[in-house]
Amino acid sequence: MTDQTPKRLFIKTYGCQMNVYDSQRMAEAMGAEGYVETDRPEDADMVLLNTCHIREKAAEKLYSDLGRLKPLKAERPDLRIGVAGCVAQAEGEEIIRRMPLVDLVVGPQAYHRLPAMARGQGPAVDTDFPAEDKFDHLPQRRATRRAPAAFLTVQEGCDKFCAFCVVPYTRGAEVSRPAARILAEARDLVARGVREITLLGQNVNGWHGDGLSGFGGLIRALAAIEGLDRIRYTTSHPNDMADDLIEAHRDIAQLMPYLHLPVQSGSDRILKAMNRRHTAEQYLRLIDRIRAARPDIMLTSDFIVGFPGEIDEDHAATLRLVEQVGFGSAFSFKYSPRPGTPAHGRPLVDDSIADARLQELQALLTRQQRAAQEGMIGRRLGVLFEKPGRLPGQMVGKSDYLHSVFVHAPQARPGDLVQVRIRASAPNSLEGELA
Ligand code: SAH
Ligand code: SF4
Ligand code: F3S
């Protein structure tokens, strides 16, 4: 290989959308070092695994993937292998001890130092929470045309300390990016063809950057950007749903009628043990206020079953809350004890009981999802086309309510925002025709 040949970077992303965003920013930073992305690890000069620590299974995936890289590294010892993300933060040097083929470990707040680490300058392990803001030290977003929908991280970390959750430890304290930086990045994305931006944060509605009055104010400022047609945000905490944000759902046409608002449990006893700091009743009243502001809003949530101490009555309360709200869809997980979190070490619910509860909850949520999707049949929805579908002449995009929608539209292109009449519902998508 000559010096002219670009070096190749393979990135695998696990976990949440913030990791997806971070992977893009790391790819851009490495792009400035002459790396281009490849989707085959076999072709790569550097493999970067951007990891998730939220549940045990997520973290274990890293080690099985590293195991699979062993023959590749044996064949080509100059292959650089890096581990980024939340496992990197949580386990640090331990990763290299357990898997010596790993060359570098970089935590989520130190990505701006990745290029130097890749050059072999600086330490092999960097899990600092530096005083400087990584975003100020990462290169400008790359000057190419972009897909019509993009992520933009506005807030990182979390101060809520839910008893089950690693995020406050892996991502650190809650930090909001300044409004001016966010608005500049959004304008830049729009100039490159982006029409929809999803604002990201572990606790995004707790954003409290300078210059604007809270997260509702940030959304209003973004809505003033010409060409930004759709705004979404995720993930929110119920206790940070301020009045001005609820009002934004009423007033701002660009703010899509969709809200992911994790509740985790419908039992007050369990909510307390989880340190969620609200009751089921408070959540239901909040939903009432949000629906009063935006009656058609699609609500989604996260649930944990089998949290330590959960008994049948608690589970029944969760099912009741789900019945009362009516979710468009939701994620549900079996509790996974995480080292270093307050709930770690508490006596576990019997595994077969937790499995049965998870199945029961998921069956109910699936029924609600199906009903919500079938309720869309016959309606006209806005759809932003993102890419061609599987069939010839087909496009796929997202509805206002974030459903994937397949449409026969041979003349259309990614980035077209069209009206679609919904004709049918499949398990995880809708089908429609141009209206
Ligand atoms: N910041 C977001 C989401 C954090 S992680 C929030 O506050 O809601 C995404 C989801 O993973 C959580 O909502 C929770 O349902 C689930 N989760 C987090 N820790 C978990 C654990 N230890 N076991 C099982 N599920 C967990
Ligand atoms: Fe984790 Fe709770 Fe913070 Fe969400 S609010 S990131 S669940 S600690
Ligand atoms: Fe996972 Fe870290 Fe996101 S633990 S869910 S990648 S913040």
Coordinates of C-alpha atoms and ligand atoms in Angstrom, one line a residue:
M1 CA 0.0 0.0 0.0
T2 CA 1.3 3.5 -0.9
D3 CA 0.8 6.6 1.1
Q4 CA -1.8 7.8 -1.5
T5 CA -4.1 4.9 -0.7
P6 CA -6.6 6.0 1.8
K7 CA -6.7 4.0 5.0
R8 CA -9.9 2.2 5.8
L9 CA -12.0 2.4 8.9
F10 CA -14.7 0.0 9.9
I11 CA -17.0 1.1 12.7
K12 CA -19.6 -1.0 14.4
T13 CA -22.1 0.8 16.5
Y14 CA -24.0 -0.8 19.4
G15 CA -26.6 0.8 21.7
C16 CA -28.5 4.1 21.5
Q17 CA -28.8 6.9 18.9
M18 CA -26.2 8.9 20.7
N19 CA -23.7 6.2 19.8
V20 CA -24.9 6.4 16.2
Y21 CA -24.2 10.2 16.2
D22 CA -20.8 9.7 18.0
S23 CA -19.8 7.1 15.4
Q24 CA -20.5 9.7 12.6
R25 CA -18.5 12.3 14.4
M26 CA -15.6 9.9 15.0
A27 CA -15.7 8.8 11.3
E28 CA -15.4 12.5 10.4
A29 CA -12.5 13.0 12.8
M30 CA -10.7 10.0 11.3
G31 CA -11.6 11.3 7.8
A32 CA -9.4 14.3 8.5
E33 CA -6.6 11.7 9.2
G34 CA -7.1 10.2 5.7
Y35 CA -9.4 7.3 6.7
V36 CA -12.4 6.4 4.6
E37 CA -15.2 4.1 5.9
T38 CA -15.6 0.5 4.8
D39 CA -18.4 -1.9 5.7
R40 CA -16.1 -4.9 5.8
P41 CA -13.8 -5.4 8.7
E42 CA -11.6 -7.7 6.5
D43 CA -10.6 -4.6 4.4
A44 CA -10.1 -2.3 7.3
D45 CA -6.8 -0.8 8.6
M46 CA -8.7 0.1 11.8
V47 CA -11.7 -1.4 13.4
L48 CA -13.6 0.7 15.9
L49 CA -16.3 -0.9 18.1
N50 CA -18.6 1.8 19.6
T51 CA -20.1 -0.1 22.6
C52 CA -23.1 -0.1 24.9
H53 CA -23.1 -1.0 28.6
I54 CA -26.8 -0.7 29.4
R55 CA -27.6 -4.4 29.8
E56 CA -25.3 -7.3 30.4
K57 CA -26.0 -8.8 27.0
A58 CA -25.1 -5.5 25.3
A59 CA -21.7 -5.5 27.0
E60 CA -21.0 -9.2 26.3
K61 CA -21.5 -8.6 22.6
L62 CA -18.2 -6.6 22.6
Y63 CA -16.2 -9.6 23.8
S64 CA -17.7 -12.1 21.4
D65 CA -17.1 -9.6 18.5
L66 CA -13.5 -9.1 19.7
G67 CA -13.1 -12.9 19.8
R68 CA -14.1 -13.0 16.1
L69 CA -11.5 -10.4 15.2
K70 CA -8.6 -12.6 16.6
P71 CA -7.8 -14.4 13.3
L72 CA -7.8 -11.1 11.4
K73 CA -5.4 -9.5 13.8
A74 CA -3.2 -12.7 13.8
E75 CA -3.0 -12.4 10.0
R76 CA -2.4 -8.6 10.0
P77 CA -0.7 -7.5 13.2
D78 CA -0.8 -3.9 12.0
L79 CA -4.6 -3.8 12.1
R80 CA -5.6 -1.3 14.8
I81 CA -8.5 -2.3 17.0
G82 CA -10.2 0.4 19.1
V83 CA -13.0 0.2 21.6
A84 CA -15.1 3.3 22.2
G85 CA -18.4 4.0 23.9
C86 CA -19.9 3.1 27.2
V87 CA -18.1 -0.3 27.8
A88 CA -14.8 1.6 27.2
Q89 CA -15.8 4.1 29.9
A90 CA -17.0 1.5 32.4
E91 CA -14.2 -1.1 31.9
G92 CA -11.2 0.9 30.7
E93 CA -7.9 -0.9 30.8
E94 CA -9.7 -4.1 31.9
I95 CA -10.7 -4.5 28.2
I96 CA -7.0 -4.7 27.1
R97 CA -6.2 -7.0 29.9
R98 CA -9.0 -9.4 28.9
M99 CA -8.4 -8.9 25.2
P100 CA -4.8 -8.0 24.4
L101 CA -5.6 -7.6 20.7
V102 CA -7.2 -4.2 21.6
D103 CA -4.9 -1.3 20.8
L104 CA -6.9 1.6 22.2
V105 CA -9.8 2.3 24.5
V106 CA -11.5 5.7 24.3
G107 CA -14.4 6.9 26.5
P108 CA -17.4 8.9 25.1
Q109 CA -16.0 12.2 26.3
A110 CA -12.6 11.8 24.8
Y111 CA -13.4 11.2 21.1
H112 CA -11.6 14.3 20.0
R113 CA -8.4 12.7 21.1
L114 CA -9.0 9.6 19.0
P115 CA -7.0 10.7 16.0
A116 CA -3.9 11.3 18.1
M117 CA -4.4 7.9 19.8
A118 CA -4.7 6.2 16.4
R119 CA -1.4 7.8 15.4
G120 CA 0.1 6.2 18.4
Q121 CA 0.5 9.5 20.3
G122 CA -0.9 9.7 23.8
P123 CA -2.1 6.9 26.0
A124 CA -3.7 3.7 24.8
V125 CA -6.6 4.2 27.2
D126 CA -8.4 7.5 27.6
T127 CA -11.5 7.5 29.7
D128 CA -11.1 11.1 31.1
F129 CA -13.9 13.5 31.4
P130 CA -11.9 16.4 30.1
A131 CA -12.7 20.0 31.0
E132 CA -12.9 20.9 27.3
D133 CA -15.9 20.1 25.2
K134 CA -15.2 17.3 22.7
F135 CA -17.6 18.9 20.2
D136 CA -15.4 22.0 20.1
H137 CA -12.4 19.9 19.1
L138 CA -14.0 17.7 16.6
P139 CA -13.9 18.8 12.9
Q140 CA -16.8 20.6 11.3
R141 CA -19.4 18.1 10.0
R142 CA -18.2 16.9 6.6
A143 CA -19.0 19.0 3.6
T144 CA -21.0 16.5 1.7
R145 CA -24.7 16.1 0.9
R146 CA -26.4 14.3 3.7
A147 CA -29.3 11.9 4.1
P148 CA -32.6 13.9 4.6
A149 CA -32.9 12.9 8.3
A150 CA -30.0 13.5 10.8
F151 CA -29.3 13.3 14.5
L152 CA -27.9 16.2 16.5
T153 CA -26.7 15.6 20.1
V154 CA -27.7 18.6 22.3
Q155 CA -27.2 17.2 25.7
E156 CA -25.1 14.5 27.2
G157 CA -24.9 12.6 30.5
C158 CA -27.4 12.3 33.2
D159 CA -27.9 13.4 36.9
K160 CA -31.0 11.4 37.5
F161 CA -29.4 8.2 38.9
C162 CA -32.2 5.7 38.3
A163 CA -31.2 2.8 40.5
F164 CA -30.8 0.4 37.5
C165 CA -28.9 2.6 35.1
V166 CA -25.3 2.9 34.1
V167 CA -25.6 6.1 32.0
P168 CA -24.7 8.6 34.8
Y169 CA -21.4 6.6 35.2
T170 CA -20.6 5.9 31.6
R171 CA -21.6 9.3 30.2
G172 CA -21.0 11.4 33.2
A173 CA -22.8 14.5 34.6
E174 CA -25.5 16.2 32.6
V175 CA -24.1 18.8 30.2
S176 CA -26.0 20.9 27.7
R177 CA -24.3 22.2 24.5
P178 CA -24.6 25.9 24.0
A179 CA -27.6 27.0 21.9
A180 CA -25.4 28.9 19.4
R181 CA -23.4 25.8 18.6
I182 CA -26.6 23.7 18.2
L183 CA -28.2 26.2 15.9
A184 CA -25.0 26.5 13.8
E185 CA -24.8 22.8 13.4
A186 CA -28.5 22.6 12.5
R187 CA -28.1 25.3 9.8
D188 CA -25.1 23.5 8.4
L189 CA -27.1 20.2 8.2
V190 CA -30.0 22.0 6.5
A191 CA -27.6 23.6 4.0
R192 CA -26.5 20.0 3.1
G193 CA -30.0 18.8 2.3
V194 CA -31.2 17.7 5.8
R195 CA -35.0 18.3 6.3
E196 CA -35.5 16.5 9.6
I197 CA -33.4 16.7 12.7
T198 CA -33.8 14.5 15.8
L199 CA -32.3 16.2 18.9
L200 CA -30.5 13.7 21.1
G201 CA -29.7 13.5 24.8
Q202 CA -29.9 10.9 27.5
N203 CA -32.2 13.4 29.2
V204 CA -32.8 15.7 26.2
N205 CA -35.8 17.7 27.6
G206 CA -33.6 18.6 30.6
W207 CA -31.5 20.7 28.1
H208 CA -30.7 24.1 29.7
G209 CA -28.2 25.8 27.4
D210 CA -27.4 29.4 27.6
G211 CA -29.3 32.2 25.8
L212 CA -32.7 30.4 25.5
S213 CA -35.4 29.6 27.9
G214 CA -35.2 25.8 28.2
F215 CA -35.7 23.1 25.7
G216 CA -39.0 24.5 24.4
G217 CA -37.1 27.7 23.6
L218 CA -34.5 25.7 21.7
I219 CA -37.2 24.0 19.6
R220 CA -38.8 27.4 18.8
A221 CA -35.4 28.7 17.7
L222 CA -34.8 25.6 15.5
A223 CA -38.2 25.9 14.0
A224 CA -37.2 29.4 12.6
I225 CA -34.6 27.8 10.4
E226 CA -35.8 27.9 6.8
G227 CA -35.9 24.4 5.3
L228 CA -35.9 22.5 8.5
D229 CA -39.3 20.8 8.1
R230 CA -39.3 18.3 10.9
I231 CA -38.0 18.3 14.5
R232 CA -38.0 15.4 16.8
Y233 CA -36.2 14.7 20.1
T234 CA -35.3 11.7 22.3
T235 CA -35.1 10.6 25.1
S236 CA -37.1 12.5 27.7
H237 CA -37.7 12.1 31.4
P238 CA -41.3 12.7 32.6
N239 CA -40.1 15.1 35.3
D240 CA -38.6 17.5 32.7
M241 CA -41.7 17.9 30.5
A242 CA -41.9 21.6 31.2
D243 CA -45.0 23.7 30.2
D244 CA -43.1 25.5 27.4
L245 CA -42.2 22.1 25.8
I246 CA -45.8 20.9 26.0
E247 CA -46.9 24.2 24.5
A248 CA -44.4 23.7 21.7
H249 CA -46.2 20.5 20.8
R250 CA -49.4 22.6 20.4
D251 CA -47.8 25.6 18.6
I252 CA -44.9 24.4 16.4
A253 CA -46.0 22.7 13.2
Q254 CA -42.5 21.4 12.6
L255 CA -42.4 19.5 15.9
M256 CA -43.6 16.1 15.0
P257 CA -46.6 14.5 16.9
Y258 CA -44.5 11.8 18.5
L259 CA -43.0 11.5 22.0
H260 CA -40.9 8.8 23.6
L261 CA -41.5 9.1 27.3
P262 CA -40.1 6.2 29.3
V263 CA -42.0 5.3 32.4
Q264 CA -40.3 1.9 33.3
S265 CA -43.1 0.7 35.6
G266 CA -46.7 1.4 36.6
S267 CA -46.2 0.6 40.2
D268 CA -45.5 3.4 42.7
R269 CA -43.6 1.1 44.9
I270 CA -41.3 0.0 42.1
L271 CA -41.0 3.6 40.7
K272 CA -39.8 4.6 44.1
A273 CA -37.3 1.7 44.4
M274 CA -36.0 2.7 40.9
N275 CA -35.6 6.3 42.1
R276 CA -37.7 7.6 39.2
R277 CA -39.2 10.4 41.4
H278 CA -42.7 10.4 40.1
T279 CA -45.8 8.2 40.6
A280 CA -47.9 6.4 38.0
E281 CA -50.7 8.9 38.6
Q282 CA -48.4 11.9 37.9
Y283 CA -47.3 10.2 34.7
L284 CA -51.0 9.7 33.6
R285 CA -51.8 13.4 34.4
L286 CA -48.8 14.5 32.4
I287 CA -50.0 12.4 29.5
D288 CA -53.4 14.1 29.8
R289 CA -51.8 17.5 29.6
I290 CA -49.7 16.5 26.6
R291 CA -52.7 15.1 24.8
A292 CA -54.7 18.2 25.5
A293 CA -52.0 20.2 23.7
R294 CA -51.6 17.8 20.9
P295 CA -54.5 15.3 20.7
D296 CA -53.0 13.1 17.9
I297 CA -49.6 12.7 19.5
M298 CA -48.1 9.2 19.3
L299 CA -46.7 8.1 22.6
T300 CA -44.0 5.4 23.1
S301 CA -42.2 4.3 26.2
D302 CA -39.6 2.0 27.8
F303 CA -40.4 -0.6 30.5
I304 CA -38.3 -2.8 32.8
V305 CA -39.9 -6.0 34.2
G306 CA -38.5 -8.0 37.1
F307 CA -36.9 -5.1 38.9
P308 CA -35.8 -6.3 42.4
G309 CA -38.8 -6.5 44.7
E310 CA -41.4 -6.6 41.9
I311 CA -44.4 -8.7 42.8
D312 CA -47.5 -9.7 40.8
E313 CA -49.4 -6.6 42.0
D314 CA -46.7 -4.4 40.7
H315 CA -46.7 -6.1 37.4
A316 CA -50.5 -5.8 37.2
A317 CA -50.1 -2.1 37.9
T318 CA -47.8 -1.8 34.9
L319 CA -50.3 -3.6 32.6
R320 CA -53.0 -1.2 33.9
L321 CA -50.9 1.8 33.1
V322 CA -50.3 0.5 29.6
E323 CA -54.0 0.0 29.1
Q324 CA -54.8 3.5 30.4
V325 CA -52.3 5.3 28.1
G326 CA -52.4 3.3 24.9
F327 CA -48.9 3.4 23.4
G328 CA -48.1 3.5 19.7
S329 CA -45.2 1.2 20.5
A330 CA -42.7 0.6 23.3
F331 CA -39.5 -1.2 24.3
S332 CA -39.6 -3.6 27.2
F333 CA -36.6 -5.3 28.9
K334 CA -36.0 -7.8 31.6
Y335 CA -34.0 -6.1 34.4
S336 CA -30.3 -6.7 34.1
P337 CA -28.1 -6.0 37.2
R338 CA -25.3 -3.6 36.3
P339 CA -22.1 -3.3 38.4
G340 CA -21.8 0.0 40.2
T341 CA -25.5 0.9 40.1
P342 CA -27.5 1.3 43.3
A343 CA -29.8 -1.7 42.5
H344 CA -26.9 -4.0 41.9
G345 CA -26.9 -6.8 44.5
R346 CA -30.5 -6.4 45.4
P347 CA -32.3 -9.8 45.5
L348 CA -33.5 -10.8 42.0
V349 CA -36.9 -11.8 40.8
D350 CA -37.1 -15.4 39.8
D351 CA -36.0 -15.6 36.1
S352 CA -39.0 -17.6 34.9
I353 CA -41.4 -15.2 36.6
A354 CA -39.6 -12.2 35.0
D355 CA -39.7 -14.0 31.6
A356 CA -43.5 -14.6 31.9
R357 CA -44.1 -11.0 32.9
L358 CA -42.0 -9.8 29.9
Q359 CA -44.0 -11.9 27.5
E360 CA -47.3 -10.7 28.9
L361 CA -46.3 -7.1 28.7
Q362 CA -44.9 -7.5 25.2
A363 CA -48.1 -9.2 24.0
L364 CA -50.2 -6.2 25.3
L365 CA -47.8 -3.7 23.7
T366 CA -47.8 -5.5 20.4
R367 CA -51.7 -5.4 20.4
Q368 CA -51.5 -1.7 21.0
Q369 CA -49.0 -1.1 18.3
R370 CA -51.1 -3.1 15.8
A371 CA -54.2 -1.1 16.8
A372 CA -52.3 2.2 16.5
Q373 CA -51.0 1.3 13.0
E374 CA -54.4 0.0 11.8
G375 CA -55.9 3.3 13.0
M376 CA -53.7 5.0 10.3
I377 CA -55.3 3.1 7.4
G378 CA -57.3 5.5 5.2
R379 CA -55.5 8.5 6.7
R380 CA -53.3 11.0 4.9
L381 CA -49.9 11.3 6.5
G382 CA -46.8 13.3 5.7
V383 CA -43.9 11.1 4.7
L384 CA -40.2 12.1 4.3
F385 CA -38.6 9.7 1.8
E386 CA -35.2 8.4 3.0
K387 CA -34.2 5.7 0.5
P388 CA -35.4 3.3 -2.1
G389 CA -37.5 0.3 -0.8
R390 CA -36.9 -3.4 -1.6
L391 CA -39.3 -3.4 -4.6
P392 CA -38.6 -1.7 -7.9
G393 CA -40.0 1.9 -8.0
Q394 CA -40.6 1.8 -4.2
M395 CA -39.5 4.4 -1.7
V396 CA -39.4 4.1 2.1
G397 CA -39.6 7.0 4.5
K398 CA -40.9 8.0 7.9
S399 CA -44.4 9.2 8.7
D400 CA -45.1 12.2 11.0
Y401 CA -45.6 9.5 13.7
L402 CA -42.3 7.8 12.9
H403 CA -43.7 4.7 11.2
S404 CA -41.7 3.3 8.3
V405 CA -43.9 3.8 5.2
F406 CA -43.4 2.0 1.9
V407 CA -44.8 3.7 -1.2
H408 CA -44.7 3.0 -4.9
A409 CA -43.3 6.3 -6.2
P410 CA -40.9 5.7 -9.2
Q411 CA -40.4 9.5 -9.7
A412 CA -39.6 10.3 -6.1
R413 CA -36.2 10.9 -4.6
P414 CA -34.8 10.7 -1.1
G415 CA -35.6 14.0 0.6
D416 CA -39.0 14.4 -0.9
L417 CA -41.7 15.2 1.7
V418 CA -45.0 14.0 0.4
Q419 CA -48.5 13.3 1.4
V420 CA -49.4 9.6 1.5
R421 CA -52.7 7.8 1.9
I422 CA -52.2 4.7 4.1
R423 CA -53.6 1.5 2.7
A424 CA -52.2 -1.3 4.8
S425 CA -50.4 -2.1 8.0
A426 CA -47.6 -4.7 8.3
P427 CA -46.0 -5.8 11.6
N428 CA -43.5 -3.0 11.7
S429 CA -44.4 -0.7 8.8
L430 CA -47.2 0.8 6.8
E431 CA -47.9 0.8 3.1
G432 CA -49.5 3.7 1.2
E433 CA -49.9 5.5 -2.1
L434 CA -49.1 9.0 -3.1
A435 CA -52.1 11.2 -2.2
Ligands
SAH1 N1 -32.1 8.1 29.1 C1 -33.2 7.3 28.7 C2 -32.9 5.9 28.4 C3 -31.8 5.2 29.0 S1 -31.4 3.6 28.5 C4 -34.2 7.5 29.8 O1 -34.0 8.1 30.8 O2 -35.2 6.9 29.7 C5 -32.8 3.0 27.6 C6 -33.7 2.1 28.4 O3 -33.0 0.9 28.7 C7 -34.2 2.6 29.7 O4 -35.3 3.5 29.5 C8 -34.6 1.4 30.4 O5 -35.9 0.9 30.1 C9 -33.6 0.3 29.8 N2 -32.6 0.0 30.9 C10 -31.7 0.8 31.4 N3 -31.0 0.1 32.3 C11 -31.4 -1.1 32.4 C12 -31.1 -2.3 33.1 N4 -30.2 -2.3 34.0 N5 -31.8 -3.4 32.8 C13 -32.8 -3.5 31.9 N6 -33.2 -2.4 31.2 C14 -32.5 -1.2 31.4
SF4_2 FE1 -30.6 6.3 33.0 FE2 -32.6 7.3 34.5 FE3 -30.7 8.9 33.5 FE4 -32.5 7.7 31.9 S1 -33.0 9.2 33.5 S2 -30.3 7.9 31.5 S3 -32.8 5.8 32.8 S4 -30.4 7.4 35.0
F3S3 FE1 -25.8 2.2 25.8 FE2 -24.3 4.2 26.5 FE3 -26.3 4.6 25.0 S1 -24.9 2.5 27.8 S2 -27.8 3.1 25.6 S3 -24.6 3.4 24.4 S4 -25.6 5.9 26.5

